[in-house]
PDB file of N, CA and C in Angstrom:
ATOM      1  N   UNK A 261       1.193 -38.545   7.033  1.00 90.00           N
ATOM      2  CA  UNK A 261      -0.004 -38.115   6.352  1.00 90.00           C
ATOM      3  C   UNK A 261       0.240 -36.755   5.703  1.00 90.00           C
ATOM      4  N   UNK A 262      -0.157 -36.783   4.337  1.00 93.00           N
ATOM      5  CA  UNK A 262      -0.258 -35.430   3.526  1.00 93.00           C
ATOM      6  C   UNK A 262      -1.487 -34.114   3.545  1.00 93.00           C
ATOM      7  N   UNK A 263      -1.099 -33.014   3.954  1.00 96.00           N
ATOM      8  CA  UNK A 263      -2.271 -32.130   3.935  1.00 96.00           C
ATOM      9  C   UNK A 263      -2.140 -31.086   2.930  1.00 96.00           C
ATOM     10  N   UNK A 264      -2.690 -30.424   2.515  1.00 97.00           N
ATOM     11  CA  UNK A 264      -2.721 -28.743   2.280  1.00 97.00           C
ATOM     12  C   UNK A 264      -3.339 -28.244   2.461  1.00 97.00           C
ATOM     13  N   UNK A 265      -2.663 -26.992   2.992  1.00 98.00           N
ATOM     14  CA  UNK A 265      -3.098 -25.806   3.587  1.00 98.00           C
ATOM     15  C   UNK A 265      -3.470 -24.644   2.166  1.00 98.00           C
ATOM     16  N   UNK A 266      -4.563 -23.737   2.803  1.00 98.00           N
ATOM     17  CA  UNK A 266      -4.349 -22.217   2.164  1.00 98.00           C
ATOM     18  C   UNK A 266      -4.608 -21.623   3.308  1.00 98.00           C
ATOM     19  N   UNK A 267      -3.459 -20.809   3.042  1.00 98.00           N
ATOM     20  CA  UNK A 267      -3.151 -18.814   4.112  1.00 98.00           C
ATOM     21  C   UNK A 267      -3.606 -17.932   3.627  1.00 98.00           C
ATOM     22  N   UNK A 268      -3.976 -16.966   4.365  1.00 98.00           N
ATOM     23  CA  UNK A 268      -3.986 -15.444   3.753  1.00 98.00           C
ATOM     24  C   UNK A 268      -3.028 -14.633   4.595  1.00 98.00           C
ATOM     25  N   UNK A 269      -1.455 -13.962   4.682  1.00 98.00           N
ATOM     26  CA  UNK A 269      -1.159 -13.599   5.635  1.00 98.00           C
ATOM     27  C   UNK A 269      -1.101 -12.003   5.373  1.00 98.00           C
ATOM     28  N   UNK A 270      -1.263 -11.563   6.471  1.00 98.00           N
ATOM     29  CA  UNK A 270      -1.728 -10.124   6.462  1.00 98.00           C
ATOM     30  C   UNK A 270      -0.592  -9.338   7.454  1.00 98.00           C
ATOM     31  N   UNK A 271      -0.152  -8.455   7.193  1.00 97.00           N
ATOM     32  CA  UNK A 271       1.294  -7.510   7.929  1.00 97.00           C
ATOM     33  C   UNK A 271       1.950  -6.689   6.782  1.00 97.00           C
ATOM     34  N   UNK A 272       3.542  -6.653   7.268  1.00 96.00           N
ATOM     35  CA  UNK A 272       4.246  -6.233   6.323  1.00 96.00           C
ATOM     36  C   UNK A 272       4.849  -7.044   5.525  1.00 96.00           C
ATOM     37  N   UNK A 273       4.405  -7.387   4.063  1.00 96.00           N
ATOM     38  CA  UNK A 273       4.347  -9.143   3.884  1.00 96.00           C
ATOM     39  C   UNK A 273       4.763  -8.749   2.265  1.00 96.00           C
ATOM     40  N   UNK A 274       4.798  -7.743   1.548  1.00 96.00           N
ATOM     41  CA  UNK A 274       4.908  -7.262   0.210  1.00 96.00           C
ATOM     42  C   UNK A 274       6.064  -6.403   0.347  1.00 96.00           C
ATOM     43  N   UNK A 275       6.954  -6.422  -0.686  1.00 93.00           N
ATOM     44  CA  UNK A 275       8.429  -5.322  -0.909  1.00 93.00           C
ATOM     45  C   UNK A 275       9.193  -6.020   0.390  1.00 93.00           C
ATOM     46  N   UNK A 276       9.271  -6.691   0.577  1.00 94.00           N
ATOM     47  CA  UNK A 276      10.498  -7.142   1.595  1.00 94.00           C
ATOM     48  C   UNK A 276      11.093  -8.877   1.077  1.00 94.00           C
ATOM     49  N   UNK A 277      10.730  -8.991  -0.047  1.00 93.00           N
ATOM     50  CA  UNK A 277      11.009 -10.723   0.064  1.00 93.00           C
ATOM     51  C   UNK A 277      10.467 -11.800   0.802  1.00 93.00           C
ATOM     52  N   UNK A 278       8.989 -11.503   1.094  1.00 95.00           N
ATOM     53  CA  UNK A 278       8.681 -12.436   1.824  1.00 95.00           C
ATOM     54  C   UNK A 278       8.104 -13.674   0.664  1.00 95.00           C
ATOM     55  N   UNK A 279       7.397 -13.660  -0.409  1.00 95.00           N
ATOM     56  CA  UNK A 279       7.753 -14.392  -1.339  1.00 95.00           C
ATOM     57  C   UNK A 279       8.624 -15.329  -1.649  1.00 95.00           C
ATOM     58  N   UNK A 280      10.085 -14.854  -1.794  1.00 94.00           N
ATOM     59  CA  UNK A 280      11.458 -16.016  -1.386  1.00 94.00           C
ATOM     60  C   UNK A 280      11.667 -16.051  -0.298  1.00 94.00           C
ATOM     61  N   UNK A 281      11.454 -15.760   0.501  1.00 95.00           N
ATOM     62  CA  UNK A 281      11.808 -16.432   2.001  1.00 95.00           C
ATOM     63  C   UNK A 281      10.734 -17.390   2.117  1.00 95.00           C
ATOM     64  N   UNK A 282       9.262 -17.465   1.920  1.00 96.00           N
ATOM     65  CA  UNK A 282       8.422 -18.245   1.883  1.00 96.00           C
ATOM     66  C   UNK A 282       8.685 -19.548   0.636  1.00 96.00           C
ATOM     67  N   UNK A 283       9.231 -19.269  -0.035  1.00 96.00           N
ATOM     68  CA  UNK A 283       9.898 -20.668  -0.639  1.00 96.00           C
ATOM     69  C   UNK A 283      11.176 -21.255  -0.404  1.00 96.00           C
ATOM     70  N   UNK A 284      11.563 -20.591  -0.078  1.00 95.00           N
ATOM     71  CA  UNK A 284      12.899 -21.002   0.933  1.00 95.00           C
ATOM     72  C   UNK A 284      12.141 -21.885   1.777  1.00 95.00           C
ATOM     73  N   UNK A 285      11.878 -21.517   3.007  1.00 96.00           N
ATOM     74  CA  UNK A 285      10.884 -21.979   3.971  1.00 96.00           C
ATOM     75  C   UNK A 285      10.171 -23.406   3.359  1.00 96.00           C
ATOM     76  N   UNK A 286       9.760 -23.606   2.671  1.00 97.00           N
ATOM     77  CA  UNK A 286       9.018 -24.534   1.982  1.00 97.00           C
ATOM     78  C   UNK A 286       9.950 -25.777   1.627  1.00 97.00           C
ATOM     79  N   UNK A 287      10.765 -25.354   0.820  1.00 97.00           N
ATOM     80  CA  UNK A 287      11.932 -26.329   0.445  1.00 97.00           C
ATOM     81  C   UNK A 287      12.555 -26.927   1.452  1.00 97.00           C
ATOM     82  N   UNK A 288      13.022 -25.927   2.096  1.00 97.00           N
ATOM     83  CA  UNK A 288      13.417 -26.052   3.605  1.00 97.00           C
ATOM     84  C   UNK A 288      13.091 -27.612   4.050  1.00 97.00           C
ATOM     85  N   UNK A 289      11.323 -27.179   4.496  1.00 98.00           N
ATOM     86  CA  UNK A 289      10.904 -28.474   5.205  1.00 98.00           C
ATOM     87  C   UNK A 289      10.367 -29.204   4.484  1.00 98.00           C
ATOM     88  N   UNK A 290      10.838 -29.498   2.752  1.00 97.00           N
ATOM     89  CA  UNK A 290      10.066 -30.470   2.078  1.00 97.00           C
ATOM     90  C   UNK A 290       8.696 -30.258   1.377  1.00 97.00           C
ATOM     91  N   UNK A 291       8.444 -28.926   0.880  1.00 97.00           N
ATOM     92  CA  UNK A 291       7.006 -28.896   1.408  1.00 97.00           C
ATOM     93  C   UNK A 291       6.793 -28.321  -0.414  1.00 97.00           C
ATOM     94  N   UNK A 292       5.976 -28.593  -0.780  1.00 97.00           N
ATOM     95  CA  UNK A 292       5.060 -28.078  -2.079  1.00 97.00           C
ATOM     96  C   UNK A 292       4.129 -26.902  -2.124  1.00 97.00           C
ATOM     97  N   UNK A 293       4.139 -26.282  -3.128  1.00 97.00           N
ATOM     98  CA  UNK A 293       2.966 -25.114  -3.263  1.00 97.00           C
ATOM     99  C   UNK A 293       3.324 -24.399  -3.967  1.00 97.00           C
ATOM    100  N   UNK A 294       2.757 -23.289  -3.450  1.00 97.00           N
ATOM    101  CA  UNK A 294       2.790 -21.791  -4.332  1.00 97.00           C
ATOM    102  C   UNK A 294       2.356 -20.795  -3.370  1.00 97.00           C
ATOM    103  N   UNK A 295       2.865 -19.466  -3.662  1.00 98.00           N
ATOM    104  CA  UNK A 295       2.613 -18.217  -2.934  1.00 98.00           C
ATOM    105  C   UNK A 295       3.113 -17.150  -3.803  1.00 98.00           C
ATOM    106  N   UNK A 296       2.104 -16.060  -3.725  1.00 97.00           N
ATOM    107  CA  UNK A 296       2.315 -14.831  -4.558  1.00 97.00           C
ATOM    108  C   UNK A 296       1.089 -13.887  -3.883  1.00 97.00           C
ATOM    109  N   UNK A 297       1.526 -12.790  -4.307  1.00 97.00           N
ATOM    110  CA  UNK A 297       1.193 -11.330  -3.778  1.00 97.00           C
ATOM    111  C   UNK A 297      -0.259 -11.021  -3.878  1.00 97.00           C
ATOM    112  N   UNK A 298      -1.175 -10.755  -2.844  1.00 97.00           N
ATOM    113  CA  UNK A 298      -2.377 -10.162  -3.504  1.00 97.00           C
ATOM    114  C   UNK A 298      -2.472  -8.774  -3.587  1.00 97.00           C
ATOM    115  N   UNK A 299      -3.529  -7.866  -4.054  1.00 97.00           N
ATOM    116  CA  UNK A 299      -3.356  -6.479  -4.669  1.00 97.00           C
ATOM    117  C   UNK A 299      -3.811  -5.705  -3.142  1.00 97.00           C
ATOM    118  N   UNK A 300      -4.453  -6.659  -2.010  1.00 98.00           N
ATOM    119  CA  UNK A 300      -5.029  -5.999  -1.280  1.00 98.00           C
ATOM    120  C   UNK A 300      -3.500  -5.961  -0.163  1.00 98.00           C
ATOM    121  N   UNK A 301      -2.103  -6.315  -0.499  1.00 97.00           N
ATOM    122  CA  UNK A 301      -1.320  -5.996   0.669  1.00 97.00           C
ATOM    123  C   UNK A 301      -0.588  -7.660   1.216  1.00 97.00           C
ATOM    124  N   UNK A 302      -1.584  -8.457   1.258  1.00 98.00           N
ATOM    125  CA  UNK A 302      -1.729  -9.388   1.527  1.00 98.00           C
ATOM    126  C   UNK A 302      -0.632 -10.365   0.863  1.00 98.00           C
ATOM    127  N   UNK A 303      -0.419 -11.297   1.382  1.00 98.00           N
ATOM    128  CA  UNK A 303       0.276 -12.581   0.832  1.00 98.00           C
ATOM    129  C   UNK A 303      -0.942 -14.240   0.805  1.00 98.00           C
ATOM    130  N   UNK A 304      -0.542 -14.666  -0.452  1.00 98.00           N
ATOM    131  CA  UNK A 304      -1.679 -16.315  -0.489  1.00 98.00           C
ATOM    132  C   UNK A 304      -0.641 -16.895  -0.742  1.00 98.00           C
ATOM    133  N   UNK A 305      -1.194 -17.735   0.400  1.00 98.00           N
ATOM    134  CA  UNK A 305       0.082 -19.203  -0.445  1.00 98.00           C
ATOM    135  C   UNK A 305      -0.709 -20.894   0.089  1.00 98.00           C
ATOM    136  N   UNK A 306      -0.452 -21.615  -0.708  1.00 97.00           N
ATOM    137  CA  UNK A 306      -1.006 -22.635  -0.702  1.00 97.00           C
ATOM    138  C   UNK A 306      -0.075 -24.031  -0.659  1.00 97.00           C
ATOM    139  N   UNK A 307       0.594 -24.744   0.526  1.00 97.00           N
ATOM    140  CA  UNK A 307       1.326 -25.320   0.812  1.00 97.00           C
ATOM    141  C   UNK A 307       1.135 -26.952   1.006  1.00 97.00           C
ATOM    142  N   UNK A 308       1.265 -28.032   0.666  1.00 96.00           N
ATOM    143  CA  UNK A 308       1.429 -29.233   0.518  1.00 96.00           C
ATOM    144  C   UNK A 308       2.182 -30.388   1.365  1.00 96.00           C
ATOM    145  N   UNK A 309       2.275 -30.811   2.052  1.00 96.00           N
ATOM    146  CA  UNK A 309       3.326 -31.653   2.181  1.00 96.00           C
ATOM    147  C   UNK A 309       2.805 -32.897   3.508  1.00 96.00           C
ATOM    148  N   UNK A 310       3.767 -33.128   4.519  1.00 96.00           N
ATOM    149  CA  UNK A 310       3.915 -33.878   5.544  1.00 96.00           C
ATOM    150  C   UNK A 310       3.697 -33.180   6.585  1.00 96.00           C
ATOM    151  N   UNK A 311       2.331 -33.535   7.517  1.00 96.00           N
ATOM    152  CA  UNK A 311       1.630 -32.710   8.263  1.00 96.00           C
ATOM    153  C   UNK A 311       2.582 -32.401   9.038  1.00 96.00           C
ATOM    154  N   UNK A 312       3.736 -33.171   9.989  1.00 97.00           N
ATOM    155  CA  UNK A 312       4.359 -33.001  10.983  1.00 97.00           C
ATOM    156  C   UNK A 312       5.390 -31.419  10.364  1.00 97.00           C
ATOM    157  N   UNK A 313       5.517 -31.741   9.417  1.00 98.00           N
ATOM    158  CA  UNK A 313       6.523 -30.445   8.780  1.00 98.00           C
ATOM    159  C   UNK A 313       5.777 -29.294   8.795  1.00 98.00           C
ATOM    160  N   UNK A 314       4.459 -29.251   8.761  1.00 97.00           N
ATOM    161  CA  UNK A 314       3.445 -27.597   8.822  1.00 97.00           C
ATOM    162  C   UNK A 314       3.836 -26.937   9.575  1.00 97.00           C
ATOM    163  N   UNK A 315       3.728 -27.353  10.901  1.00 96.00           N
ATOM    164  CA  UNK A 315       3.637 -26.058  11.855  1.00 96.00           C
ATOM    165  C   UNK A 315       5.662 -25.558  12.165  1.00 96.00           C
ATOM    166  N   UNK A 316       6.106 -26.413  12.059  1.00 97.00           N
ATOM    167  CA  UNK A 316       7.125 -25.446  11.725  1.00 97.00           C
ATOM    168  C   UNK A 316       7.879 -24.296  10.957  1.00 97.00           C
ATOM    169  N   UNK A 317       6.780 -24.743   9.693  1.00 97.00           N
ATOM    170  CA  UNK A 317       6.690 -24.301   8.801  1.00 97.00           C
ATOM    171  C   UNK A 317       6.256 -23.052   8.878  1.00 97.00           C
ATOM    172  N   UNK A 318       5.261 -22.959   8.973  1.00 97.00           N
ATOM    173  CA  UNK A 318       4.113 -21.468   9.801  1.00 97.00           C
ATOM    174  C   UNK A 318       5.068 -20.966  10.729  1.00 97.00           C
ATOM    175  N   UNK A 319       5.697 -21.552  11.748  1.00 96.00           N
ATOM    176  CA  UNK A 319       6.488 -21.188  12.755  1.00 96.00           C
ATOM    177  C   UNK A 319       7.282 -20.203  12.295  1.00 96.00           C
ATOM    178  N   UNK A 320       7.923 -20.751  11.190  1.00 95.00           N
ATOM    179  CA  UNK A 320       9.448 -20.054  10.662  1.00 95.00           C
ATOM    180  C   UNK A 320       8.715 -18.843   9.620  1.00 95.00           C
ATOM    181  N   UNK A 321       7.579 -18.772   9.445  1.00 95.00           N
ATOM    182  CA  UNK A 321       7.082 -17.820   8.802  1.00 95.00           C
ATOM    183  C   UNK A 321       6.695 -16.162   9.326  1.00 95.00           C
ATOM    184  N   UNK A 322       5.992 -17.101  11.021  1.00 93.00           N
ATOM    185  CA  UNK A 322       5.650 -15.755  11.710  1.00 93.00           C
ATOM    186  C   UNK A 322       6.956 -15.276  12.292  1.00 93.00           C
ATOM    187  N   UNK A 323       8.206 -15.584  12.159  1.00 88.00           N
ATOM    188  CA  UNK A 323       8.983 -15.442  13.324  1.00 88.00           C
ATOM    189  C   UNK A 323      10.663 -15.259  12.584  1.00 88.00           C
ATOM    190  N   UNK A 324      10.740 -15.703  11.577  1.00 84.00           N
ATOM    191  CA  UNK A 324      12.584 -15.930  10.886  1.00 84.00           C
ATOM    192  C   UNK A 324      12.498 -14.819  10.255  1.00 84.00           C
ATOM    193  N   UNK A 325      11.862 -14.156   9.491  1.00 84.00           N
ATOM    194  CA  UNK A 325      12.178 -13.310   8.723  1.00 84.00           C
ATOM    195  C   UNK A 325      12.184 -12.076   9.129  1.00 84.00           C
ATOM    196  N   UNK A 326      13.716 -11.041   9.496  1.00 85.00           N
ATOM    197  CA  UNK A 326      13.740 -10.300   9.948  1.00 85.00           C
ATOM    198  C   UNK A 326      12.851  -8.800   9.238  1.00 85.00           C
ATOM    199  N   UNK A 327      12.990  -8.954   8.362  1.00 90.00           N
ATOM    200  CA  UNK A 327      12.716  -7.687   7.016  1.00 90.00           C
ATOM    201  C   UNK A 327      10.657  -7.849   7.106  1.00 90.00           C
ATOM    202  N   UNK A 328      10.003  -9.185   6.642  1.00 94.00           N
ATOM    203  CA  UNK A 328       8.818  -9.021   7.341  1.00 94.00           C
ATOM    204  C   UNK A 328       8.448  -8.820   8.677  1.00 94.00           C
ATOM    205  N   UNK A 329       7.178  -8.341   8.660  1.00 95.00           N
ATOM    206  CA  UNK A 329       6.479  -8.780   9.672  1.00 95.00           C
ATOM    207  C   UNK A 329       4.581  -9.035   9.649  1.00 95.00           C
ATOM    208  N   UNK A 330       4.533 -10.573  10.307  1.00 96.00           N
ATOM    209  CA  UNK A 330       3.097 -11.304  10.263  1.00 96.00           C
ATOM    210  C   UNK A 330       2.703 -10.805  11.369  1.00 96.00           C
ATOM    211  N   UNK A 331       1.358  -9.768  10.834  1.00 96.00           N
ATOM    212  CA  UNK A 331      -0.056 -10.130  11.739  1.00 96.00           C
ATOM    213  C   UNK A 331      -0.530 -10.930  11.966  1.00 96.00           C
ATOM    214  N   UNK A 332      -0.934 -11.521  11.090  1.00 96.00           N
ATOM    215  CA  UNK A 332      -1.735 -12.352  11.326  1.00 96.00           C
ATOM    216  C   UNK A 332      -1.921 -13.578  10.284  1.00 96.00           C
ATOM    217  N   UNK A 333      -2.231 -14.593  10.194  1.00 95.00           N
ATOM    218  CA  UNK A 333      -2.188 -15.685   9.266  1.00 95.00           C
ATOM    219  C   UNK A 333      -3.478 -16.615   9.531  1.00 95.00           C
ATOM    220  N   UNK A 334      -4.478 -16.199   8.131  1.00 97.00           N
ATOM    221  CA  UNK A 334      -5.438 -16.955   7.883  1.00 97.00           C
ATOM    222  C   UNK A 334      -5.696 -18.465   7.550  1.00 97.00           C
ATOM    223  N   UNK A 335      -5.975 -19.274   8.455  1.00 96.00           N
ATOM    224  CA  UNK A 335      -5.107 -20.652   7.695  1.00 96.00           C
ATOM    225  C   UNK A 335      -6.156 -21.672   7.762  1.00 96.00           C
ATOM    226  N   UNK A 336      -6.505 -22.383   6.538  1.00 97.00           N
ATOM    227  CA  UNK A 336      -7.531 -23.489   6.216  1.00 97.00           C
ATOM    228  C   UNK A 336      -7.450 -24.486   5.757  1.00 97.00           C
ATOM    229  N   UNK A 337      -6.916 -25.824   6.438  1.00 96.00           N
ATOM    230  CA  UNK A 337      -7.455 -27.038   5.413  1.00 96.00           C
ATOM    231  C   UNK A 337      -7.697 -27.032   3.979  1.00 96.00           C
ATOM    232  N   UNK A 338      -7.546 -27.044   3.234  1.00 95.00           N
ATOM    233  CA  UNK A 338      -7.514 -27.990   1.629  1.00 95.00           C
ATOM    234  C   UNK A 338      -7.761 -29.302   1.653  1.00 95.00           C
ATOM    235  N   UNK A 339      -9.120 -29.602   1.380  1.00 87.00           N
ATOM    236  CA  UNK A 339      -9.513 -30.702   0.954  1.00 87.00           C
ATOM    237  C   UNK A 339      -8.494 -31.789  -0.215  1.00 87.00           C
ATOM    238  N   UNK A 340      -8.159 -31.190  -1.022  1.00 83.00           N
ATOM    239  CA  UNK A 340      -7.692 -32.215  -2.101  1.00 83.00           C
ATOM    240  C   UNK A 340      -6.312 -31.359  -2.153  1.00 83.00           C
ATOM    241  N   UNK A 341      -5.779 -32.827  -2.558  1.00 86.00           N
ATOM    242  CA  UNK A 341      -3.910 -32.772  -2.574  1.00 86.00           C
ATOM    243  C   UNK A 341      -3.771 -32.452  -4.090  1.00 86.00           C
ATOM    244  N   UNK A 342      -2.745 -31.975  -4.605  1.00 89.00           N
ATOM    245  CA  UNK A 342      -2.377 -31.542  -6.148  1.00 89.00           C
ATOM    246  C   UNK A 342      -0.887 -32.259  -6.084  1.00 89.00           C
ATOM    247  N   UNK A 343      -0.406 -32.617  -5.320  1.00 84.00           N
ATOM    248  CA  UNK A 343       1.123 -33.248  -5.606  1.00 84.00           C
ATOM    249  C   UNK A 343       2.264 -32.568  -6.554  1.00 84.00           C
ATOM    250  N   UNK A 344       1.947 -31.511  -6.267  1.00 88.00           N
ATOM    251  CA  UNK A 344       2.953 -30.492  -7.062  1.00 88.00           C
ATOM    252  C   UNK A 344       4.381 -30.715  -6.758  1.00 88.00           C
ATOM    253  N   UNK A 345       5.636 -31.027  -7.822  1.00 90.00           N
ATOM    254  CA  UNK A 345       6.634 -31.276  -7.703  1.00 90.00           C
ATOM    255  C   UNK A 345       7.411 -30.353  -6.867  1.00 90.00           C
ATOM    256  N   UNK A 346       7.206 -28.841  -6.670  1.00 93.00           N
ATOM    257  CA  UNK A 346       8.290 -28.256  -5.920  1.00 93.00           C
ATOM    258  C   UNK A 346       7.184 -26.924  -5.355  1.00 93.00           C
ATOM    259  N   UNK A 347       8.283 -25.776  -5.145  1.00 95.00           N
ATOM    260  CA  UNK A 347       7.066 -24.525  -4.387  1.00 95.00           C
ATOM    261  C   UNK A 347       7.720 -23.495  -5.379  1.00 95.00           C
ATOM    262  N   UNK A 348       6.746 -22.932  -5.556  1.00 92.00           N
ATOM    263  CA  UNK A 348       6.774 -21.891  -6.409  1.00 92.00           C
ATOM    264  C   UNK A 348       6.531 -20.358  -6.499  1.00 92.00           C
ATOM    265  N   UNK A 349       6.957 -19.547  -6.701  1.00 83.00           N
ATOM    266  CA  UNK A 349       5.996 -17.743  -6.552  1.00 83.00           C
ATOM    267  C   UNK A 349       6.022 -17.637  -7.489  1.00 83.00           C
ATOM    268  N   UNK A 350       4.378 -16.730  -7.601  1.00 82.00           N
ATOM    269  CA  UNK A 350       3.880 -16.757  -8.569  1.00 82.00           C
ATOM    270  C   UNK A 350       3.532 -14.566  -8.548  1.00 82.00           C
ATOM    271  N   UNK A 351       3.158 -14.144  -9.742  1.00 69.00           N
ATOM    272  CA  UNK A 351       2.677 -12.941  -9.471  1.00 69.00           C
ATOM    273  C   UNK A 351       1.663 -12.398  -9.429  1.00 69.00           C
TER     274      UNK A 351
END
């Protein structure tokens, strides 16, 4: 079964590459979307794919990347799928 998610993740999440590591991450486990920077500090990203692949996904987010670091991660259901061919950052 296919879901998407939207995050808001909040830490040290801007000037370190968490952007490409978060599409890395994505590709990684198959997964579709987009993620780019908000002005408030913050990271959005909006992810697609095969439910069983999510939480590893998230997993490898709060936890692989040595250079970030996640507070915290806002995370909600998406009603409707977009079937976006790959993952993307955006600015």
């Amino acid at each position: 079964m296919k879901n998407r998610y939207h995050l808001i993740i909040e830490g040290k999440v801007q000037g370190v590459g968490f952007r490409y590591f978060t599409q890395e991450q994505a590709t990684r486990f198959g997964l579709v979307g987009w993620v780019r920077n908000l002005d408030n500090g913050t990271v959005e990203v909006e992810v697609e794919g095969d439910e069983d692949k999510m939480e590893p996904f998230f997993d490898a987010l709060k936890t692989k990347n040595r250079f970030a670091r996640v507070d915290q991660v806002h995370l909600q259901l998406v009603e409707n799928l977009r079937f976006e061919a790959e993952f993307v950052f955006t600015q």
